[in-house]
PDB file of C-alpha atoms in Angstrom:
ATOM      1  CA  UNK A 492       6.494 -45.267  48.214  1.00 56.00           C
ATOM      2  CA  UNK A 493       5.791 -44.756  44.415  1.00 54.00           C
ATOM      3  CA  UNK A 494       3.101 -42.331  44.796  1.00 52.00           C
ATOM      4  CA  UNK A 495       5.717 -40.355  47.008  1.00 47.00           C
ATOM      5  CA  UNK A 496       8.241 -40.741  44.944  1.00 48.00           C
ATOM      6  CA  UNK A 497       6.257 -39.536  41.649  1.00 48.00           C
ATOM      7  CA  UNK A 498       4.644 -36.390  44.151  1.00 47.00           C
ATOM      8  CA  UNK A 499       7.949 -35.215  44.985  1.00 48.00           C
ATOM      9  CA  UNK A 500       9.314 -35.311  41.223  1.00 48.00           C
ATOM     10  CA  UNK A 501       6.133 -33.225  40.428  1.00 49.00           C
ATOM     11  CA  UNK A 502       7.102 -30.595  42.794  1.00 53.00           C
ATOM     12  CA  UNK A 503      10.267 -30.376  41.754  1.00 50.00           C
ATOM     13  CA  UNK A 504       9.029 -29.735  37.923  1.00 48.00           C
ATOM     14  CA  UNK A 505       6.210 -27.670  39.364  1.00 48.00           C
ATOM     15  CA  UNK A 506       8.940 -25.467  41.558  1.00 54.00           C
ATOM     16  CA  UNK A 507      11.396 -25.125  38.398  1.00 53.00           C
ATOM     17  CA  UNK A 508       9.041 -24.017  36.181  1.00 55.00           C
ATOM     18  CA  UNK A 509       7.594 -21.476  38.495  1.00 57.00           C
ATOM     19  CA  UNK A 510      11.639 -20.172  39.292  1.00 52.00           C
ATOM     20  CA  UNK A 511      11.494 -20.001  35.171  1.00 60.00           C
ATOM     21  CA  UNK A 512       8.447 -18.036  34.993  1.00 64.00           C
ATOM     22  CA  UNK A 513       9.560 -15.462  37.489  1.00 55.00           C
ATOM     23  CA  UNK A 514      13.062 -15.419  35.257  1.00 57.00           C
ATOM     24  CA  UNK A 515      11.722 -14.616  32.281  1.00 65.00           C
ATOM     25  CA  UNK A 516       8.572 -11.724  34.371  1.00 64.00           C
ATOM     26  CA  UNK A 517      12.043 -10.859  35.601  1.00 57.00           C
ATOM     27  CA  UNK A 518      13.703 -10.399  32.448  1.00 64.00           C
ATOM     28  CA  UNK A 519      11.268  -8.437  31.056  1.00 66.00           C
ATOM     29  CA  UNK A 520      10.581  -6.153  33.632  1.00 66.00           C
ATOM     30  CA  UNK A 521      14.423  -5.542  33.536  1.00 57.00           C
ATOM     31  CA  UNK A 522      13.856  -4.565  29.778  1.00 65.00           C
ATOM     32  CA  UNK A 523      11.441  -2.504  29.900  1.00 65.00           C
ATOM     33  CA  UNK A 524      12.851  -0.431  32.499  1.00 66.00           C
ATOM     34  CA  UNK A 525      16.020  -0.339  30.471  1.00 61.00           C
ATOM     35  CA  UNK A 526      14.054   0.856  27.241  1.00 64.00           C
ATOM     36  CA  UNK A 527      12.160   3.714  29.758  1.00 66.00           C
ATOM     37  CA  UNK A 528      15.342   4.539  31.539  1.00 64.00           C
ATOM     38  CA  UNK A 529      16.614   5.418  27.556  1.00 60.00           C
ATOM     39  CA  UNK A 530      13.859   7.070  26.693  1.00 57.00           C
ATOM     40  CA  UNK A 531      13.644   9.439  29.577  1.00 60.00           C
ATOM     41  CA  UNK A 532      17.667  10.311  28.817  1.00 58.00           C
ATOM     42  CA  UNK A 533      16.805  11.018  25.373  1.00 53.00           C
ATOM     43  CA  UNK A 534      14.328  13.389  26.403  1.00 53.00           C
ATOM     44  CA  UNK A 535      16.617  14.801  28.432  1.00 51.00           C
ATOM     45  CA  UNK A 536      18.795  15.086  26.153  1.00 47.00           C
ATOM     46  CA  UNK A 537      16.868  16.823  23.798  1.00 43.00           C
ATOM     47  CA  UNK A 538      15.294  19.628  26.570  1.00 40.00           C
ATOM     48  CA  UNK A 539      19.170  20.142  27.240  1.00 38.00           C
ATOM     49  CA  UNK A 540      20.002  21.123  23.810  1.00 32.00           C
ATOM     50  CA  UNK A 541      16.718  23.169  23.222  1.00 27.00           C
ATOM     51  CA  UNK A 542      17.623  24.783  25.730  1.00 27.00           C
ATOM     52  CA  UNK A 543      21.489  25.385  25.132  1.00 24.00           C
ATOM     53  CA  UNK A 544      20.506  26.651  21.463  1.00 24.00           C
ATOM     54  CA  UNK A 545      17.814  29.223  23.173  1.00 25.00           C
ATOM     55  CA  UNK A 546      20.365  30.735  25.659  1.00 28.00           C
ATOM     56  CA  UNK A 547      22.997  30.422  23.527  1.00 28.00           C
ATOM     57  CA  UNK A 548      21.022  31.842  20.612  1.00 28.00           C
ATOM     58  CA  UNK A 549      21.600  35.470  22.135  1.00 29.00           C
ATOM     59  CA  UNK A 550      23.844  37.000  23.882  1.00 30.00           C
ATOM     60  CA  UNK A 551      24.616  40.671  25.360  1.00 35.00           C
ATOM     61  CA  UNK A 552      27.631  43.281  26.049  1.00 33.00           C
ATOM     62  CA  UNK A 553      27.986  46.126  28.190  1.00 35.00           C
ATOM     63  CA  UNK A 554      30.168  48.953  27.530  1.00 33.00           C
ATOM     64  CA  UNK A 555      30.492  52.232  29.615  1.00 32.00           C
ATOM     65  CA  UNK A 556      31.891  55.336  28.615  1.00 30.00           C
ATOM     66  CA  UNK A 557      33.777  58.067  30.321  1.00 27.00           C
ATOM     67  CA  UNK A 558      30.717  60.156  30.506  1.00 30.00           C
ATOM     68  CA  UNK A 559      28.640  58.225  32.819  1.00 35.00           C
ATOM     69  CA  UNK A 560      26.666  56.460  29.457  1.00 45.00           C
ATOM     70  CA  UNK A 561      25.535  52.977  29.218  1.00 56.00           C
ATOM     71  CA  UNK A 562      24.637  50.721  26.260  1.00 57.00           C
ATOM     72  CA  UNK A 563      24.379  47.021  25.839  1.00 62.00           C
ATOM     73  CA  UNK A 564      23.309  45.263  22.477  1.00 64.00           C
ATOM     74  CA  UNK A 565      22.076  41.322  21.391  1.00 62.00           C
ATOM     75  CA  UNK A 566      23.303  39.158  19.108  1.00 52.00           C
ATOM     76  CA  UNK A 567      22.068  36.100  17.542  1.00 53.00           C
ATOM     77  CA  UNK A 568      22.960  33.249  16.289  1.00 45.00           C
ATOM     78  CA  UNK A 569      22.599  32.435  12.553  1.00 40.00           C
ATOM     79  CA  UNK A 570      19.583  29.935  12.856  1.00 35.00           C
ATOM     80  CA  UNK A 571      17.659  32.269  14.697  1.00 39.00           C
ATOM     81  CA  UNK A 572      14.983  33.988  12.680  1.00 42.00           C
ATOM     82  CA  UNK A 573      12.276  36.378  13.284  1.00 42.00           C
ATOM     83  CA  UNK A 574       9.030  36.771  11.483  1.00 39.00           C
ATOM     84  CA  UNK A 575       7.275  40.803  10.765  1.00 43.00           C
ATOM     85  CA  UNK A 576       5.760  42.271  12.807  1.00 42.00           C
ATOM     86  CA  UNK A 577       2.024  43.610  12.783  1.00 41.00           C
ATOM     87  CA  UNK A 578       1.203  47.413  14.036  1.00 47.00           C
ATOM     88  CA  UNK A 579      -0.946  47.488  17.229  1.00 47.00           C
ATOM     89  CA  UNK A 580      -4.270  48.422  16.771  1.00 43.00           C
ATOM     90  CA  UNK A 581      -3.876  51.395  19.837  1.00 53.00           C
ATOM     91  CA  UNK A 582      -0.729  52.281  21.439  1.00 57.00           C
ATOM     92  CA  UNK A 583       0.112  54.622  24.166  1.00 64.00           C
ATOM     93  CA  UNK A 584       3.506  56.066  24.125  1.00 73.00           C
ATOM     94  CA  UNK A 585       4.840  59.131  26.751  1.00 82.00           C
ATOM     95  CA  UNK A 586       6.651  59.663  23.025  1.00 95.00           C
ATOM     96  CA  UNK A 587       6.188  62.779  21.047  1.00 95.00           C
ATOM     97  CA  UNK A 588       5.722  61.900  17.733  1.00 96.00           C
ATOM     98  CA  UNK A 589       8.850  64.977  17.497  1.00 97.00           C
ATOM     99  CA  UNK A 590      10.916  61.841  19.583  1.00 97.00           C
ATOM    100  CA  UNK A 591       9.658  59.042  17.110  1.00 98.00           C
ATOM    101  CA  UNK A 592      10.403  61.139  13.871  1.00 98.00           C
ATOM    102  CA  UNK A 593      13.705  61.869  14.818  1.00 98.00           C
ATOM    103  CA  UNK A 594      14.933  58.308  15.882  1.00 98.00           C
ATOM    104  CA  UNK A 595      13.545  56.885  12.948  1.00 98.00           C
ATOM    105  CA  UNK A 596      15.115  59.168  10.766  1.00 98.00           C
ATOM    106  CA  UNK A 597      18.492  58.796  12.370  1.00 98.00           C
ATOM    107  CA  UNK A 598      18.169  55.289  11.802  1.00 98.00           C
ATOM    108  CA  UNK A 599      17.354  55.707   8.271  1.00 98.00           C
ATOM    109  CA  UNK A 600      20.050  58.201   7.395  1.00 98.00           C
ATOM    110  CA  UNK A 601      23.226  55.793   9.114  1.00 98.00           C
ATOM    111  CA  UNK A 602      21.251  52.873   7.426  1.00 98.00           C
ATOM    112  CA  UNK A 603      21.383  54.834   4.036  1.00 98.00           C
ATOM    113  CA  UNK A 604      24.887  55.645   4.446  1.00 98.00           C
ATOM    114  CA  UNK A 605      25.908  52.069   4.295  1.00 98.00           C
ATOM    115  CA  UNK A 606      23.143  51.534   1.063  1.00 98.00           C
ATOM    116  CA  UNK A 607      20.354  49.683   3.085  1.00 98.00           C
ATOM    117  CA  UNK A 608      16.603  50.163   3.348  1.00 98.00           C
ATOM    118  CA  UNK A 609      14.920  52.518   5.532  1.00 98.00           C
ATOM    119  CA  UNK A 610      13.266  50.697   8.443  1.00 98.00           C
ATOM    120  CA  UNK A 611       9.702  51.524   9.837  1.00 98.00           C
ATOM    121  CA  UNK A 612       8.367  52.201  13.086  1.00 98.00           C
ATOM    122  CA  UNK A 613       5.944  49.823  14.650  1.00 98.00           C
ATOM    123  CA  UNK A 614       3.728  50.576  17.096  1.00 97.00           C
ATOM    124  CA  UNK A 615       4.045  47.040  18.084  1.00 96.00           C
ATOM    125  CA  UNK A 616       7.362  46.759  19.167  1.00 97.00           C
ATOM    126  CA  UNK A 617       7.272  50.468  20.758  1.00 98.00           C
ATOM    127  CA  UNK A 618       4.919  48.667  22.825  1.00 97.00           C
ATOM    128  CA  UNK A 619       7.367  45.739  23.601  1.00 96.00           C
ATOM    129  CA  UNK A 620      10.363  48.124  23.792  1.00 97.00           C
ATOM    130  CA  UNK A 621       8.396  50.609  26.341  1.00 97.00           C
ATOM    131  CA  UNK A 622       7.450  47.716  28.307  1.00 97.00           C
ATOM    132  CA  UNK A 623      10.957  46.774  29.294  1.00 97.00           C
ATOM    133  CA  UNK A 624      12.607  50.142  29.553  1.00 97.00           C
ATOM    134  CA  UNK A 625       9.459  50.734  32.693  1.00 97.00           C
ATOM    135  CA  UNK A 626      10.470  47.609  33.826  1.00 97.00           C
ATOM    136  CA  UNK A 627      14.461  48.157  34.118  1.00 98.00           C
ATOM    137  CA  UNK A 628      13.539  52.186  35.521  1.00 97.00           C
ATOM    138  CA  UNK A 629      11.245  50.923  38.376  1.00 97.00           C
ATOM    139  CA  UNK A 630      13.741  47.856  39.406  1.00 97.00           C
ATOM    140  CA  UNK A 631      17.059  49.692  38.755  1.00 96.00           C
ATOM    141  CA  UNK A 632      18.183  47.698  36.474  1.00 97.00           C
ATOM    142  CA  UNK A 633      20.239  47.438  33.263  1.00 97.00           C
ATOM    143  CA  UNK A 634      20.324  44.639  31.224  1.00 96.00           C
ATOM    144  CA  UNK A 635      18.639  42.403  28.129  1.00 96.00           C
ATOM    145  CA  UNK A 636      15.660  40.522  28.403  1.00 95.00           C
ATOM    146  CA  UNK A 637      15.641  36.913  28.387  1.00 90.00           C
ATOM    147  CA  UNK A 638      13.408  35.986  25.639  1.00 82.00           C
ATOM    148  CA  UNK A 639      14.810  38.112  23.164  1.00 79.00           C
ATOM    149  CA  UNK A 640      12.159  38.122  20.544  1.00 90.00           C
ATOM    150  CA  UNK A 641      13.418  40.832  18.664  1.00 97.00           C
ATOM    151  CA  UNK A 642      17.110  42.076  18.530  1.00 97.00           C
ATOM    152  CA  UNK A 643      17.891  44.846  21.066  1.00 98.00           C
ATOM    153  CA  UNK A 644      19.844  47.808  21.673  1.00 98.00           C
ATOM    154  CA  UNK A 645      19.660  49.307  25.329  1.00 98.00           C
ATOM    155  CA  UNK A 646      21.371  52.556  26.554  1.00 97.00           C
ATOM    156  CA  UNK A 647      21.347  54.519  29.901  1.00 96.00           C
ATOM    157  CA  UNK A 648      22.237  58.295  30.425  1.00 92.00           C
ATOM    158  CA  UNK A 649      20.925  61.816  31.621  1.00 92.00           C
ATOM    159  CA  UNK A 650      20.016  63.214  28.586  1.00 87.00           C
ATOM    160  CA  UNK A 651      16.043  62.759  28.018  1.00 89.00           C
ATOM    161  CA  UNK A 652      16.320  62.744  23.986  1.00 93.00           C
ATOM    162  CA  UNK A 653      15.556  59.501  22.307  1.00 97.00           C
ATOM    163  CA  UNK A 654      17.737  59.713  19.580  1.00 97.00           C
ATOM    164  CA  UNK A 655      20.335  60.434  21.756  1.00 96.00           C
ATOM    165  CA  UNK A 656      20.589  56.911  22.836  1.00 97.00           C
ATOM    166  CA  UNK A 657      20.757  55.901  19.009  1.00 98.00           C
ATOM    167  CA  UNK A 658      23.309  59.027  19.005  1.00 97.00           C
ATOM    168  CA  UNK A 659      25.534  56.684  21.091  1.00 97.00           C
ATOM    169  CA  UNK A 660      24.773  53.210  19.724  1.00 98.00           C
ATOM    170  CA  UNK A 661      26.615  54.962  16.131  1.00 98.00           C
ATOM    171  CA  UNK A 662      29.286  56.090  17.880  1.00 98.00           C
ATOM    172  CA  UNK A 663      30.915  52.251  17.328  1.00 98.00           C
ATOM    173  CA  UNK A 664      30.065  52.842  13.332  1.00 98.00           C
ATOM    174  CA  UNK A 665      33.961  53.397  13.508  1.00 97.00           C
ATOM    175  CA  UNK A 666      34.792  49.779  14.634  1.00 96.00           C
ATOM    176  CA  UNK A 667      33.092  48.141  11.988  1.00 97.00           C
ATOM    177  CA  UNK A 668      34.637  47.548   8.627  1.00 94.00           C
ATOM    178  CA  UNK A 669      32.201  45.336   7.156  1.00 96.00           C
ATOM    179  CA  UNK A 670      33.649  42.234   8.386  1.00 97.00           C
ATOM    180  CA  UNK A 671      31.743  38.724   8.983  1.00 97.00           C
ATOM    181  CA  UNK A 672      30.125  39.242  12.761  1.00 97.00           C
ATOM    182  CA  UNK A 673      31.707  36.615  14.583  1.00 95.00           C
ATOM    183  CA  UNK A 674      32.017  36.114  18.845  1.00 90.00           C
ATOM    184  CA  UNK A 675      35.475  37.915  18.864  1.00 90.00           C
ATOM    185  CA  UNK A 676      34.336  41.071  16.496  1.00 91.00           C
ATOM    186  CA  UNK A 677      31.456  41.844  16.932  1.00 91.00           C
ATOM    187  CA  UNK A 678      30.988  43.760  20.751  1.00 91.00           C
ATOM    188  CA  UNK A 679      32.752  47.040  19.758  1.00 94.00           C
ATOM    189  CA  UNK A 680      30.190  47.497  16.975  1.00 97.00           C
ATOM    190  CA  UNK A 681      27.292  45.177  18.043  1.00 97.00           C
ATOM    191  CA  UNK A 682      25.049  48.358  18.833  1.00 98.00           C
ATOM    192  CA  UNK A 683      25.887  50.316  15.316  1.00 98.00           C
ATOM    193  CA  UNK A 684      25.526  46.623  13.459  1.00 98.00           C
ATOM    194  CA  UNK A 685      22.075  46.140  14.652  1.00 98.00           C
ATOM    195  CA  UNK A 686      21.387  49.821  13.484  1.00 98.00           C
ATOM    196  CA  UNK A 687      22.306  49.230   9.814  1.00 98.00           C
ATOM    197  CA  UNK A 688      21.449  45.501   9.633  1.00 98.00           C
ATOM    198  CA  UNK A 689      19.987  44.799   5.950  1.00 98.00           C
ATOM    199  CA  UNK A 690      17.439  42.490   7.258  1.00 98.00           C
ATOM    200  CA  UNK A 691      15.699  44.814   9.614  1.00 98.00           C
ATOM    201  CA  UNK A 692      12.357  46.425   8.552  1.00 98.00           C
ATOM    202  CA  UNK A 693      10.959  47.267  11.270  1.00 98.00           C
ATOM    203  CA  UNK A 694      11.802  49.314  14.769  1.00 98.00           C
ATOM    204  CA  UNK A 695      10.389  50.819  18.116  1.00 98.00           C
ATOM    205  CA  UNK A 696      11.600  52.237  21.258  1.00 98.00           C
ATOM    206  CA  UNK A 697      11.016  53.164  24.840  1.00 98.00           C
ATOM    207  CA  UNK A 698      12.136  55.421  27.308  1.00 97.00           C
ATOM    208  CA  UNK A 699      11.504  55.854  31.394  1.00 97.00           C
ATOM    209  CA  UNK A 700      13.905  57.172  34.241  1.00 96.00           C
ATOM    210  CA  UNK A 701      14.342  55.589  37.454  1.00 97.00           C
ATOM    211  CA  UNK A 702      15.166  56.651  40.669  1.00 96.00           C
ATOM    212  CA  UNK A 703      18.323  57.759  39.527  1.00 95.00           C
ATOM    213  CA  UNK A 704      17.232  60.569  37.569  1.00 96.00           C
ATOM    214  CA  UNK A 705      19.078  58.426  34.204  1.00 96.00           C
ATOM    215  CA  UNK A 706      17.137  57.783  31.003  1.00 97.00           C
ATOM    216  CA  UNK A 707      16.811  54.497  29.918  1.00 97.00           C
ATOM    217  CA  UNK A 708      16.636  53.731  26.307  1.00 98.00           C
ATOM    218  CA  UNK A 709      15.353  50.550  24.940  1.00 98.00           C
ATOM    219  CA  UNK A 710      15.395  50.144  20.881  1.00 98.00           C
ATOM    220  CA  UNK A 711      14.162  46.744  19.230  1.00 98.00           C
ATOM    221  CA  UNK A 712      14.519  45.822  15.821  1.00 98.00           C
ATOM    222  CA  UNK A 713      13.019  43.288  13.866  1.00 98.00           C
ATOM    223  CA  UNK A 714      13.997  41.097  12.371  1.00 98.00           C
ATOM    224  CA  UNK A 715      16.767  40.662  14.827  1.00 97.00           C
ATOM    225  CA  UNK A 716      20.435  41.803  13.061  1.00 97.00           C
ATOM    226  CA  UNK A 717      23.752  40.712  14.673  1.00 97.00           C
ATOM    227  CA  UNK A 718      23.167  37.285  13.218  1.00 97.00           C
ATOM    228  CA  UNK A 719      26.672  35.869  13.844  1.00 97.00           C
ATOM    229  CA  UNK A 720      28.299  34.540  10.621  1.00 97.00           C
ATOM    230  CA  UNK A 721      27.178  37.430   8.644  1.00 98.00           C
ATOM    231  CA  UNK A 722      27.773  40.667   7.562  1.00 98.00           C
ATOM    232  CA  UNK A 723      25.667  43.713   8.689  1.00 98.00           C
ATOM    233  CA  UNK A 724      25.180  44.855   5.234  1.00 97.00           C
TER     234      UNK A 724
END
């Protein structure tokens, strides 16, 4: 009756520490999906704002005029910087060097009106610039592209001169004043402030037509102007 007695208090002690084990595996299992639970939302938390600063780093406007033009133009945000560019080593272009000349001296004389240095052309971003205006002829398209590496200045009409699509990107010189760009301001002018944006050095452009028969321009500019919380010049 003893040895019963003493068997059946050792199970019991046997049986509670056992339940006290799994407890405390328990516990800690708990924890440490609690601590990887955290740690997955602060990832997440951090991809979401990477990836609210990237698309909300840029953004784009599109204004249409009376006579059947287009033009649409970045901005950036403040943090957002770009680094020079380097000329390509080759570089085919459907662009007389007539076209190029002309643009980039356009450029240079609304840029010297406002007392900022010329700009250059690269071959480089002519490239980049020629690549998306193909792209936006053969799709029938018209708008920014989504990485935005360099700021941007797109136009669309029937007149096959380059400059022409600079031509209308000054036309808004007359609704800027000099101000501080800001998210309110800065759309009227956005195309004429990336034009005669101090920080720029460097340019290129592209043309192609689509099915349409209309021209569309692109122009990039680096670095990027239309950096909001700034003046153009």
């Amino acid at each position: 009756m003893r040895s019963l007695l003493l068997l059946i208090i050792a199970g019991t002690l046997f049986s509670c520490a056992q339940i006290q084990q799994l407890a405390d595996k328990y516990q800690k299992e708990v924890q440490k999906q609690k601590m990887e639970r955290e740690k997955k939302e602060r990832e997440q938390q951090q991809s979401q704002q990477t990836v609210t600063i990237t698309e909300g780093s840029s953004s784009s406007s599109c204004t249409q005029s009376s006579s059947c033009t287009q033009s649409s133009s970045c901005t950036q945000n403040s943090s957002t910087q770009n680094t020079p560019v380097h000329k390509a080593a080759s570089f085919v272009t459907t662009l007389s060097q007539q076209e190029i000349q002309e643009y980039l001296e356009f450029h240079n004389k609304a840029r010297k009106e406002v007392g900022v240095p010329p700009v250059q052309w690269s071959d480089e971003i002519a490239a980049y610039s020629q690549e998306w205006a193909d792209y936006l002829a053969q799709n029938n398209r018209f708008e920014h592209r989504s990485d935005h590496r360099y700021g941007e200045n797109i136009a669309m009409h029937y007149d096959n001169a380059l400059v022409n699509g600079a031509k209308l990107w000054y036309q808004e010189k007359k609704h800027y004043k000099g101000a501080v760009l800001n998210s309110s301001n800065w759309s009227k002018a956005g195309h004429y402030t990336q034009m005669v944006w101090r920080a720029t050095r460097y340019i290129g452009a592209g043309k192609a037509t689509n099915a349409k028969g209309q021209i569309i321009i692109v122009g990039n500019y680096d670095p990027a102007g239309n950096m909001m919380g700034q003046k153009a010049y």
